Tab-separated table of C-alpha atoms and ligand atoms in Angstrom:
chain	number	residue	atom	x	y	z
A	1	UNK	CA	-45.495	-84.707	-25.849
A	2	UNK	CA	-46.646	-86.774	-29.393
A	3	UNK	CA	-49.470	-85.805	-29.926
A	4	UNK	CA	-51.234	-89.188	-31.367
A	5	UNK	CA	-54.924	-88.148	-30.939
A	6	UNK	CA	-54.386	-85.314	-33.066
A	7	UNK	CA	-57.333	-84.728	-35.731
A	8	UNK	CA	-59.207	-87.768	-33.805
A	9	UNK	CA	-62.875	-86.733	-32.690
A	10	UNK	CA	-63.362	-88.730	-29.130
A	11	UNK	CA	-66.880	-89.163	-28.130
A	12	UNK	CA	-66.920	-89.534	-24.588
A	13	UNK	CA	-69.465	-90.860	-22.788
A	14	UNK	CA	-69.463	-90.423	-18.655
A	15	UNK	CA	-71.960	-92.974	-17.243
A	16	UNK	CA	-73.341	-93.171	-13.623
A	17	UNK	CA	-70.533	-94.196	-11.210
A	18	UNK	CA	-68.585	-92.592	-8.863
A	19	UNK	CA	-65.882	-92.873	-10.956
A	20	UNK	CA	-66.960	-89.957	-13.057
A	21	UNK	CA	-65.160	-87.683	-11.256
A	22	UNK	CA	-61.930	-88.885	-12.728
A	23	UNK	CA	-63.360	-88.715	-16.006
A	24	UNK	CA	-62.993	-84.839	-15.879
A	25	UNK	CA	-59.294	-85.378	-16.057
A	26	UNK	CA	-59.770	-88.293	-18.335
A	27	UNK	CA	-60.984	-85.329	-20.763
A	28	UNK	CA	-57.727	-83.550	-20.017
A	29	UNK	CA	-55.148	-86.208	-21.116
A	30	UNK	CA	-56.821	-86.865	-23.882
A	31	UNK	CA	-56.926	-83.078	-25.237
A	32	UNK	CA	-52.977	-83.032	-24.729
A	33	UNK	CA	-52.744	-86.116	-26.947
A	34	UNK	CA	-54.288	-83.748	-29.512
A	35	UNK	CA	-57.951	-85.607	-29.719
A	36	UNK	CA	-60.625	-83.334	-30.110
A	37	UNK	CA	-63.415	-84.561	-27.397
A	38	UNK	CA	-67.537	-84.235	-27.102
A	39	UNK	CA	-68.761	-85.386	-23.965
A	40	UNK	CA	-71.919	-87.192	-23.357
A	41	UNK	CA	-73.436	-88.283	-19.962
A	42	UNK	CA	-76.604	-90.504	-19.181
A	43	UNK	CA	-78.663	-88.375	-16.160
A	44	UNK	CA	-77.147	-90.357	-13.451
A	45	UNK	CA	-73.757	-89.923	-14.363
A	46	UNK	CA	-74.840	-85.841	-14.171
A	47	UNK	CA	-75.966	-86.284	-10.320
A	48	UNK	CA	-71.920	-87.536	-9.828
A	49	UNK	CA	-70.456	-84.186	-11.315
A	50	UNK	CA	-71.753	-81.104	-13.254
A	51	UNK	CA	-71.778	-80.805	-16.871
A	52	UNK	CA	-70.450	-77.664	-17.013
A	53	UNK	CA	-67.216	-79.352	-15.378
A	54	UNK	CA	-67.068	-80.895	-19.104
A	55	UNK	CA	-68.320	-78.700	-20.547
A	56	UNK	CA	-65.434	-76.117	-19.696
A	57	UNK	CA	-62.731	-79.371	-20.179
A	58	UNK	CA	-63.644	-80.028	-23.387
A	59	UNK	CA	-64.515	-76.389	-24.501
A	60	UNK	CA	-67.751	-77.875	-25.987
A	61	UNK	CA	-71.327	-78.111	-25.027
A	62	UNK	CA	-72.701	-81.520	-23.266
A	63	UNK	CA	-74.809	-83.675	-24.654
A	64	UNK	CA	-77.428	-85.421	-22.193
A	65	UNK	CA	-80.742	-85.510	-23.722
A	66	UNK	CA	-82.132	-87.324	-26.498
A	67	UNK	CA	-85.318	-85.222	-27.172
A	68	UNK	CA	-84.136	-82.256	-26.396
A	69	UNK	CA	-85.143	-80.421	-29.430
A	70	UNK	CA	-82.920	-77.344	-28.892
A	71	UNK	CA	-79.987	-79.826	-28.519
A	72	UNK	CA	-81.040	-81.863	-32.039
A	73	UNK	CA	-81.548	-78.994	-33.283
A	74	UNK	CA	-77.653	-77.747	-32.675
A	75	UNK	CA	-75.974	-81.540	-33.233
A	76	UNK	CA	-78.538	-84.232	-32.867
A	77	UNK	CA	-77.714	-87.352	-31.885
A	78	UNK	CA	-77.029	-89.170	-35.475
A	79	UNK	CA	-75.366	-86.053	-36.178
A	80	UNK	CA	-73.267	-86.800	-32.968
A	81	UNK	CA	-73.087	-90.561	-34.332
A	82	UNK	CA	-71.482	-89.525	-37.099
A	83	UNK	CA	-69.031	-87.401	-35.722
A	84	UNK	CA	-67.191	-89.345	-33.914
A	85	UNK	CA	-63.935	-91.524	-34.308
A	86	UNK	CA	-63.897	-93.263	-31.389
A	87	UNK	CA	-66.529	-93.316	-28.754
A	88	UNK	CA	-65.149	-93.919	-25.453
A	89	UNK	CA	-67.384	-94.651	-22.618
A	90	UNK	CA	-65.935	-93.807	-19.145
A	91	UNK	CA	-67.045	-94.564	-16.413
A	92	UNK	CA	-68.972	-97.754	-17.896
A	93	UNK	CA	-71.313	-98.616	-15.127
A	94	UNK	CA	-72.790	-102.227	-15.048
A	95	UNK	CA	-76.055	-100.977	-16.199
A	96	UNK	CA	-74.926	-98.628	-19.302
A	97	UNK	CA	-72.868	-101.618	-20.429
A	98	UNK	CA	-76.385	-104.188	-19.788
A	99	UNK	CA	-77.996	-101.259	-21.799
A	100	UNK	CA	-75.224	-101.475	-24.815
A	101	UNK	CA	-75.351	-105.161	-24.759
A	102	UNK	CA	-79.478	-105.163	-25.376
A	103	UNK	CA	-79.330	-102.640	-27.854
A	104	UNK	CA	-81.522	-100.622	-25.962
A	105	UNK	CA	-82.011	-96.590	-27.545
A	106	UNK	CA	-84.084	-94.712	-25.076
A	107	UNK	CA	-81.725	-92.500	-24.304
A	108	UNK	CA	-79.316	-90.308	-25.902
A	109	UNK	CA	-75.872	-92.377	-24.759
A	110	UNK	CA	-77.467	-95.566	-26.191
A	111	UNK	CA	-78.974	-94.382	-29.352
A	112	UNK	CA	-75.991	-92.414	-30.288
A	113	UNK	CA	-73.932	-95.596	-29.568
A	114	UNK	CA	-75.874	-97.839	-31.329
A	115	UNK	CA	-76.335	-95.410	-34.405
A	116	UNK	CA	-72.430	-95.063	-35.010
A	117	UNK	CA	-69.462	-96.798	-36.659
A	118	UNK	CA	-66.672	-95.621	-34.730
A	119	UNK	CA	-64.330	-97.353	-32.945
A	120	UNK	CA	-65.650	-97.991	-29.395
A	121	UNK	CA	-63.994	-98.465	-26.529
A	122	UNK	CA	-65.574	-98.613	-22.732
A	123	UNK	CA	-63.478	-98.796	-19.274
A	124	UNK	CA	-65.767	-100.497	-16.451
A	125	UNK	CA	-65.885	-99.651	-13.103
A	126	UNK	CA	-68.209	-101.059	-10.391
A	127	UNK	CA	-68.496	-102.663	-7.289
A	128	UNK	CA	-66.625	-106.189	-7.423
A	129	UNK	CA	-69.430	-108.728	-7.039
A	130	UNK	CA	-71.663	-106.992	-9.531
A	131	UNK	CA	-68.171	-107.105	-12.069
A	132	UNK	CA	-67.885	-110.716	-10.511
A	133	UNK	CA	-71.984	-111.332	-11.662
A	134	UNK	CA	-72.076	-113.644	-14.804
A	135	UNK	CA	-74.865	-111.187	-16.396
A	136	UNK	CA	-72.114	-108.187	-16.668
A	137	UNK	CA	-69.579	-110.838	-17.662
A	138	UNK	CA	-72.114	-112.321	-19.870
A	139	UNK	CA	-72.330	-108.463	-21.236
A	140	UNK	CA	-68.926	-107.203	-21.154
A	141	UNK	CA	-68.053	-110.860	-23.426
A	142	UNK	CA	-70.814	-110.159	-25.799
A	143	UNK	CA	-70.026	-106.285	-26.215
A	144	UNK	CA	-65.958	-107.770	-26.740
A	145	UNK	CA	-67.209	-109.565	-29.553
A	146	UNK	CA	-68.717	-107.165	-31.398
A	147	UNK	CA	-65.424	-105.214	-31.333
A	148	UNK	CA	-65.722	-102.747	-28.264
A	149	UNK	CA	-62.297	-102.971	-26.697
A	150	UNK	CA	-62.855	-103.073	-22.893
A	151	UNK	CA	-60.256	-101.703	-21.246
A	152	UNK	CA	-59.781	-103.256	-16.927
A	153	UNK	CA	-61.498	-102.691	-14.458
A	154	UNK	CA	-58.376	-102.438	-11.844
A	155	UNK	CA	-58.162	-104.106	-8.638
A	156	UNK	CA	-57.775	-102.546	-5.366
A	157	UNK	CA	-59.952	-100.118	-3.213
A	158	UNK	CA	-63.414	-99.303	-3.841
A	159	UNK	CA	-65.438	-96.169	-2.932
A	160	UNK	CA	-67.904	-98.539	-1.687
A	161	UNK	CA	-65.171	-99.673	0.742
A	162	UNK	CA	-64.842	-103.193	-0.657
A	163	UNK	CA	-61.176	-104.139	-1.875
A	164	UNK	CA	-61.282	-106.174	-5.279
A	165	UNK	CA	-61.294	-105.662	-8.926
A	166	UNK	CA	-63.747	-103.309	-10.377
A	167	UNK	CA	-62.163	-99.379	-10.087
A	168	UNK	CA	-61.806	-97.740	-13.644
A	169	UNK	CA	-58.230	-97.784	-14.684
A	170	UNK	CA	-56.333	-94.195	-14.517
A	171	UNK	CA	-56.545	-91.346	-17.097
A	172	UNK	CA	-53.252	-91.669	-18.422
A	173	UNK	CA	-53.880	-95.044	-19.077
A	174	UNK	CA	-57.058	-94.940	-20.794
A	175	UNK	CA	-55.895	-91.888	-22.684
A	176	UNK	CA	-52.705	-94.441	-24.292
A	177	UNK	CA	-54.758	-96.979	-24.868
A	178	UNK	CA	-57.388	-94.570	-27.245
A	179	UNK	CA	-53.983	-93.689	-28.932
A	180	UNK	CA	-52.869	-96.822	-28.917
A	181	UNK	CA	-56.249	-98.225	-30.753
A	182	UNK	CA	-55.828	-96.347	-34.335
A	183	UNK	CA	-52.345	-98.066	-34.543
A	184	UNK	CA	-53.963	-101.439	-36.031
A	185	UNK	CA	-51.066	-102.844	-37.923
A	186	UNK	CA	-53.350	-103.859	-40.699
A	187	UNK	CA	-50.942	-102.742	-43.212
A	188	UNK	CA	-48.058	-103.596	-41.657
A	189	UNK	CA	-45.111	-103.996	-44.378
A	190	UNK	CA	-47.129	-102.658	-46.931
A	191	UNK	CA	-45.592	-100.014	-49.394
A	192	UNK	CA	-48.369	-97.304	-49.944
A	193	UNK	CA	-48.258	-94.328	-52.553
A	194	UNK	CA	-51.057	-92.095	-52.470
A	195	UNK	CA	-52.231	-88.528	-54.489
A	196	UNK	CA	-54.151	-86.066	-52.885
A	197	UNK	CA	-55.308	-82.375	-53.349
A	198	UNK	CA	-55.905	-80.638	-57.135
A	199	UNK	CA	-53.602	-79.680	-59.598
A	200	UNK	CA	-53.033	-76.544	-60.780
A	201	UNK	CA	-52.566	-75.778	-64.205
A	202	UNK	CA	-50.413	-72.640	-65.376
A	203	UNK	CA	-52.818	-69.470	-68.006
A	204	UNK	CA	-49.606	-67.044	-67.760
A	205	UNK	CA	-47.600	-66.532	-64.693
A	206	UNK	CA	-50.603	-65.267	-61.804
A	207	UNK	CA	-53.576	-67.468	-63.202
A	208	UNK	CA	-54.484	-71.515	-63.000
A	209	UNK	CA	-57.202	-73.696	-64.060
A	210	UNK	CA	-57.606	-75.998	-61.121
A	211	UNK	CA	-60.809	-77.433	-58.303
A	212	UNK	CA	-61.982	-77.304	-55.326
A	213	UNK	CA	-60.030	-80.560	-53.909
A	214	UNK	CA	-58.500	-79.625	-50.023
A	215	UNK	CA	-56.509	-82.263	-49.871
A	216	UNK	CA	-58.298	-83.857	-46.978
A	217	UNK	CA	-59.219	-87.436	-48.373
A	218	UNK	CA	-56.035	-88.257	-49.448
A	219	UNK	CA	-54.096	-87.027	-46.555
A	220	UNK	CA	-56.706	-88.510	-44.063
A	221	UNK	CA	-55.852	-92.177	-45.758
A	222	UNK	CA	-52.293	-90.848	-45.904
A	223	UNK	CA	-52.436	-90.989	-41.674
A	224	UNK	CA	-54.836	-93.633	-41.537
A	225	UNK	CA	-52.379	-96.246	-43.450
A	226	UNK	CA	-49.529	-94.766	-41.408
A	227	UNK	CA	-51.300	-95.680	-37.940
A	228	UNK	CA	-51.834	-99.200	-39.827
A	229	UNK	CA	-48.004	-99.770	-40.190
A	230	UNK	CA	-47.474	-99.104	-43.915
A	231	UNK	CA	-44.511	-96.940	-45.318
A	232	UNK	CA	-46.456	-94.177	-46.958
A	233	UNK	CA	-45.416	-91.394	-50.007
A	234	UNK	CA	-47.883	-88.751	-50.040
A	235	UNK	CA	-47.910	-86.644	-53.741
A	236	UNK	CA	-49.633	-83.792	-52.922
A	237	UNK	CA	-51.230	-80.599	-55.342
A	238	UNK	CA	-50.930	-77.273	-53.070
A	239	UNK	CA	-52.786	-77.739	-50.366
A	240	UNK	CA	-52.637	-76.260	-46.649
A	241	UNK	CA	-52.650	-79.204	-44.281
A	242	UNK	CA	-49.792	-80.311	-42.295
A	243	UNK	CA	-47.831	-83.028	-43.119
A	244	UNK	CA	-49.178	-86.976	-41.569
A	245	UNK	CA	-46.296	-88.160	-39.111
A	246	UNK	CA	-44.302	-90.888	-40.557
A	247	UNK	CA	-45.296	-89.930	-43.632
A	248	UNK	CA	-42.952	-88.722	-46.243
A	249	UNK	CA	-44.867	-86.139	-48.665
A	250	UNK	CA	-43.609	-84.631	-52.422
A	251	UNK	CA	-45.154	-81.467	-53.544
A	252	UNK	CA	-46.457	-81.095	-56.914
A	253	UNK	CA	-48.109	-77.663	-58.298
A	254	UNK	CA	-48.813	-79.439	-62.068
A	255	UNK	CA	-51.020	-82.757	-63.181
A	256	UNK	CA	-47.202	-83.015	-65.402
A	257	UNK	CA	-45.714	-82.843	-62.377
A	258	UNK	CA	-47.468	-85.219	-60.493
A	259	UNK	CA	-47.378	-87.871	-63.212
A	260	UNK	CA	-43.532	-87.766	-62.837
A	261	UNK	CA	-42.943	-88.138	-59.333
A	262	UNK	CA	-45.520	-90.324	-59.280
A	263	UNK	CA	-44.158	-92.813	-62.225
A	264	UNK	CA	-40.588	-92.169	-60.248
A	265	UNK	CA	-42.014	-93.646	-56.973
A	266	UNK	CA	-44.735	-95.855	-58.152
A	267	UNK	CA	-42.180	-99.208	-58.356
A	268	UNK	CA	-41.647	-99.238	-55.144
A	269	UNK	CA	-45.240	-99.399	-53.965
A	270	UNK	CA	-47.520	-102.480	-53.540
A	271	UNK	CA	-50.960	-100.168	-53.301
A	272	UNK	CA	-51.516	-96.520	-55.083
A	273	UNK	CA	-54.605	-94.930	-54.276
A	274	UNK	CA	-55.596	-91.969	-56.951
A	275	UNK	CA	-57.448	-89.265	-54.640
A	276	UNK	CA	-56.026	-86.507	-56.122
A	277	UNK	CA	-58.764	-84.515	-58.043
A	278	UNK	CA	-55.872	-84.018	-61.158
A	279	UNK	CA	-57.192	-81.466	-63.758
A	280	UNK	CA	-57.899	-83.238	-66.476
A	281	UNK	CA	-57.040	-80.504	-69.357
A	282	UNK	CA	-53.998	-77.842	-68.995
A	283	UNK	CA	-54.200	-74.359	-71.929
A	284	UNK	CA	-52.340	-75.805	-74.669
A	285	UNK	CA	-49.509	-73.224	-73.925
A	286	UNK	CA	-48.858	-71.181	-70.957
A	287	UNK	CA	-48.668	-67.594	-71.602
A	288	UNK	CA	-45.194	-65.926	-70.407
A	289	UNK	CA	-46.777	-62.549	-69.655
A	290	UNK	CA	-49.612	-62.281	-67.673
A	291	UNK	CA	-52.344	-62.039	-70.370
A	292	UNK	CA	-53.237	-58.456	-70.579
A	293	UNK	CA	-57.961	-57.749	-70.525
A	294	UNK	CA	-58.058	-56.032	-73.325
A	295	UNK	CA	-60.140	-57.811	-74.644
A	296	UNK	CA	-64.661	-58.344	-74.523
A	297	UNK	CA	-64.034	-62.471	-74.791
A	298	UNK	CA	-61.001	-64.521	-74.345
A	299	UNK	CA	-61.120	-68.280	-76.273
A	300	UNK	CA	-58.512	-70.333	-74.397
A	301	UNK	CA	-57.223	-74.061	-76.468
A	302	UNK	CA	-56.997	-76.864	-73.722
A	303	UNK	CA	-55.741	-80.103	-74.085
A	304	UNK	CA	-55.467	-83.420	-72.418
A	305	UNK	CA	-53.331	-84.259	-69.013
A	306	UNK	CA	-52.367	-87.587	-68.865
A	307	UNK	CA	-54.299	-90.141	-66.758
A	308	UNK	CA	-51.879	-90.695	-64.245
A	309	UNK	CA	-54.021	-93.367	-62.628
A	310	UNK	CA	-54.553	-95.401	-66.173
A	311	UNK	CA	-50.867	-94.915	-66.499
A	312	UNK	CA	-50.473	-96.979	-63.450
A	313	UNK	CA	-52.816	-99.642	-63.748
A	314	UNK	CA	-51.278	-100.464	-67.381
A	315	UNK	CA	-48.098	-101.180	-65.630
A	316	UNK	CA	-46.575	-104.368	-66.148
A	317	UNK	CA	-46.361	-104.861	-62.877
A	318	UNK	CA	-48.851	-102.638	-61.576
A	319	UNK	CA	-49.364	-102.218	-57.471
A	320	UNK	CA	-52.959	-102.647	-56.512
A	321	UNK	CA	-54.488	-99.710	-57.624
A	322	UNK	CA	-57.469	-97.774	-56.116
A	323	UNK	CA	-59.436	-95.119	-58.090
A	324	UNK	CA	-61.758	-92.406	-57.214
A	325	UNK	CA	-64.423	-91.613	-58.539
A	326	UNK	CA	-66.067	-87.601	-58.209
A	327	UNK	CA	-69.354	-87.266	-59.310
A	328	UNK	CA	-72.229	-85.383	-59.336
A	329	UNK	CA	-74.667	-87.629	-60.715
A	330	UNK	CA	-75.221	-91.129	-61.572
A	331	UNK	CA	-72.259	-92.195	-59.265
A	332	UNK	CA	-72.399	-96.001	-58.939
A	333	UNK	CA	-72.342	-95.992	-62.781
A	334	UNK	CA	-70.047	-94.048	-63.470
A	335	UNK	CA	-67.545	-95.238	-60.853
A	336	UNK	CA	-68.308	-99.130	-62.204
A	337	UNK	CA	-67.737	-97.834	-65.934
A	338	UNK	CA	-63.669	-95.945	-64.857
A	339	UNK	CA	-63.182	-99.086	-62.468
A	340	UNK	CA	-63.364	-100.960	-66.020
A	341	UNK	CA	-62.234	-98.399	-68.002
A	342	UNK	CA	-58.946	-98.054	-66.398
A	343	UNK	CA	-58.605	-101.892	-65.611
A	344	UNK	CA	-58.156	-100.933	-61.921
A	345	UNK	CA	-58.928	-103.116	-58.428
A	346	UNK	CA	-61.215	-100.910	-56.914
A	347	UNK	CA	-62.713	-97.304	-57.283
A	348	UNK	CA	-64.013	-95.594	-54.452
A	349	UNK	CA	-67.043	-93.109	-55.578
A	350	UNK	CA	-68.249	-89.984	-54.312
A	351	UNK	CA	-70.562	-87.080	-54.495
A	352	UNK	CA	-69.463	-83.389	-55.376
A	353	UNK	CA	-71.244	-80.608	-56.179
A	354	UNK	CA	-74.360	-79.443	-53.640
A	355	UNK	CA	-74.665	-80.250	-49.830
A	356	UNK	CA	-72.421	-82.583	-48.580
A	357	UNK	CA	-70.546	-82.441	-51.271
A	358	UNK	CA	-66.847	-84.496	-51.137
A	359	UNK	CA	-64.614	-81.325	-52.114
A	360	UNK	CA	-63.698	-79.643	-48.396
A	361	UNK	CA	-65.510	-80.858	-45.685
A	362	UNK	CA	-64.453	-83.044	-42.901
A	363	UNK	CA	-67.409	-85.591	-43.623
A	364	UNK	CA	-67.408	-88.040	-46.243
A	365	UNK	CA	-69.682	-91.209	-47.996
A	366	UNK	CA	-68.348	-93.464	-50.170
A	367	UNK	CA	-69.687	-96.698	-52.406
A	368	UNK	CA	-66.918	-99.009	-53.340
A	369	UNK	CA	-66.535	-100.919	-55.627
A	370	UNK	CA	-64.311	-103.997	-57.227
A	371	UNK	CA	-64.121	-106.920	-59.551
A	372	UNK	CA	-67.387	-108.822	-58.404
A	373	UNK	CA	-68.145	-106.388	-54.901
A	374	UNK	CA	-68.882	-104.196	-53.444
A	375	UNK	CA	-69.667	-102.010	-50.135
A	376	UNK	CA	-70.867	-98.539	-48.490
A	377	UNK	CA	-69.679	-96.748	-46.080
A	378	UNK	CA	-71.501	-94.463	-44.388
A	379	UNK	CA	-71.221	-90.399	-44.029
A	380	UNK	CA	-68.135	-89.862	-41.289
A	381	UNK	CA	-65.726	-88.308	-40.628
A	382	UNK	CA	-62.748	-88.145	-43.183
A	383	UNK	CA	-60.357	-89.791	-40.852
A	384	UNK	CA	-63.029	-92.726	-40.552
A	385	UNK	CA	-63.897	-93.124	-44.079
A	386	UNK	CA	-59.893	-94.007	-44.995
A	387	UNK	CA	-59.934	-96.123	-41.914
A	388	UNK	CA	-62.948	-98.419	-43.119
A	389	UNK	CA	-61.336	-97.987	-47.001
A	390	UNK	CA	-58.111	-99.688	-45.829
A	391	UNK	CA	-59.607	-102.029	-44.274
A	392	UNK	CA	-61.406	-102.804	-47.727
A	393	UNK	CA	-57.866	-102.443	-49.267
A	394	UNK	CA	-56.171	-105.166	-46.715
A	395	UNK	CA	-59.087	-107.317	-47.125
A	396	UNK	CA	-58.914	-107.709	-51.186
A	397	UNK	CA	-54.773	-107.662	-50.792
A	398	UNK	CA	-55.368	-110.600	-48.411
A	399	UNK	CA	-58.088	-112.709	-50.435
A	400	UNK	CA	-55.500	-111.948	-53.371
A	401	UNK	CA	-52.611	-114.241	-51.879
B	501	LIG	O1	-59.610	-82.896	-51.393
B	501	LIG	P1	-60.534	-82.992	-50.952
B	501	LIG	O2	-61.572	-81.836	-50.970
B	501	LIG	O3	-60.594	-83.866	-49.585
B	501	LIG	O4	-61.995	-83.846	-51.783
B	501	LIG	C1	-61.674	-85.165	-51.746
B	501	LIG	C2	-61.916	-85.520	-53.133
B	501	LIG	C3	-63.303	-85.382	-53.557
B	501	LIG	C4	-60.959	-84.747	-54.122
B	501	LIG	C5	-61.724	-87.516	-53.337
B	501	LIG	O5	-62.189	-88.529	-52.773
B	501	LIG	C6	-62.041	-87.558	-54.758
B	501	LIG	O6	-62.575	-87.999	-55.505
B	501	LIG	N1	-60.946	-87.733	-55.766
B	501	LIG	C7	-60.570	-88.265	-56.908
B	501	LIG	C8	-61.523	-86.843	-57.630
B	501	LIG	C9	-61.099	-86.797	-59.684
B	501	LIG	O7	-60.166	-86.329	-60.266
B	501	LIG	O8	-62.090	-88.259	-59.796
B	501	LIG	P2	-61.901	-88.375	-61.933
B	501	LIG	O9	-63.318	-88.884	-61.181
B	501	LIG	O10	-62.329	-87.425	-62.395
B	501	LIG	O11	-60.905	-89.128	-61.766
B	501	LIG	C10	-61.141	-90.546	-61.404
B	501	LIG	C11	-59.809	-91.308	-61.236
B	501	LIG	O12	-58.959	-90.933	-61.961
B	501	LIG	C12	-59.231	-90.639	-59.875
B	501	LIG	O13	-58.460	-91.513	-59.192
B	501	LIG	C13	-58.280	-89.845	-60.115
B	501	LIG	O14	-57.291	-89.236	-58.849
B	501	LIG	C14	-58.171	-90.311	-61.509
B	501	LIG	N2	-57.166	-88.647	-61.985
B	501	LIG	C15	-58.391	-88.326	-62.971
B	501	LIG	C16	-57.927	-87.251	-64.501
B	501	LIG	C17	-56.040	-87.271	-64.775
B	501	LIG	N3	-55.763	-87.071	-65.694
B	501	LIG	N4	-55.130	-88.167	-63.425
B	501	LIG	C18	-55.736	-89.386	-62.849
B	501	LIG	O15	-54.583	-90.332	-62.030
């Protein structure tokens, strides 16, 4: 089975309805597709199915209380909202739909939905007359307008004995639609070249200069760009990450190798995204043999590495060039300086060092600048951040045409 939801974090919202029993199977289906699943339940939902069932199936504690100090100390509602790539409400009862439409935030379920910029989908389930009621229709239309995907309901026998539309779609169908949600086609036909990870600059055959980049941000961009329909080539420094599906990967070690690989492929790309943390200086000469520790101090002579991004952006037929800026202070200021100095189409700035450093963790937040505009992407998974950055890039490409 294709693991289309690998690395996707799905937060399943189970609301009060008899179809809640089917959501137990939905957890299994989502996990079969590779998703990491957490479950939040409304109090009414816990009357239908025990939270223990969802805890056992998802492998994670179930979230149901907004004002539970213990739960909030573990993963509070804001962290939960940030954690999710997809909030999937199944079953979505008439009442939960009404509460979401009105922006309520007086329980965990509604507060999390309100505080998240994750992709959102719902599978309604209710009595056919409740579904047909204009109040429900209006609420659903409003949420669809705000970007919620609405799946179903299906038609048939209902638990209440009636026949008609209102049945929750089958778990297999919902899980397949969840996987499809990320296949946006937003970058269809575009060719992307992305650098990722650190470089290593050899001091001798056993030692090198490098940095803390894990490659996660660049690999998330590659994965999301492929899902958005782009043809993606990923040039990566040494990292421990699997190659995303439908991505061509080229492994390099040093900045010089990364530069050569980029220059070999840049003419075949429409967009270049430089996520790699290229080491700025390399030893003037790498020792041929292991350096011995005879002396108390050791001085190294370093020379500057070529700036790959600046070189690409200066090409006569440069692709749409996006840089990253990793800064410890004055993040926005230095990012704007780099945007201008390197003549870029866009730069994404993130903070490194200290708590919430962009290096290595699974989450990130970006300030994005382009000539004449800017946007903020709030802290969430690197995959969600990548998706939002690619949306900005697609928008700029459209504006340029
Ligand atoms: O890999 P992760 O652990 O997920 O961490 C992600 C990240 C922090 C590495 C990433 O989000 C990030 O910020 N990457 C850029 C790191 C960096 O080198 O920033 P910089 O401000 O020093 O460089 C500015 C830009 O020039 C970058 O796009 C960089 O790729 C590029 N550059 C820099 C030097 C050089 N010699 N050649 C370059 O192309």
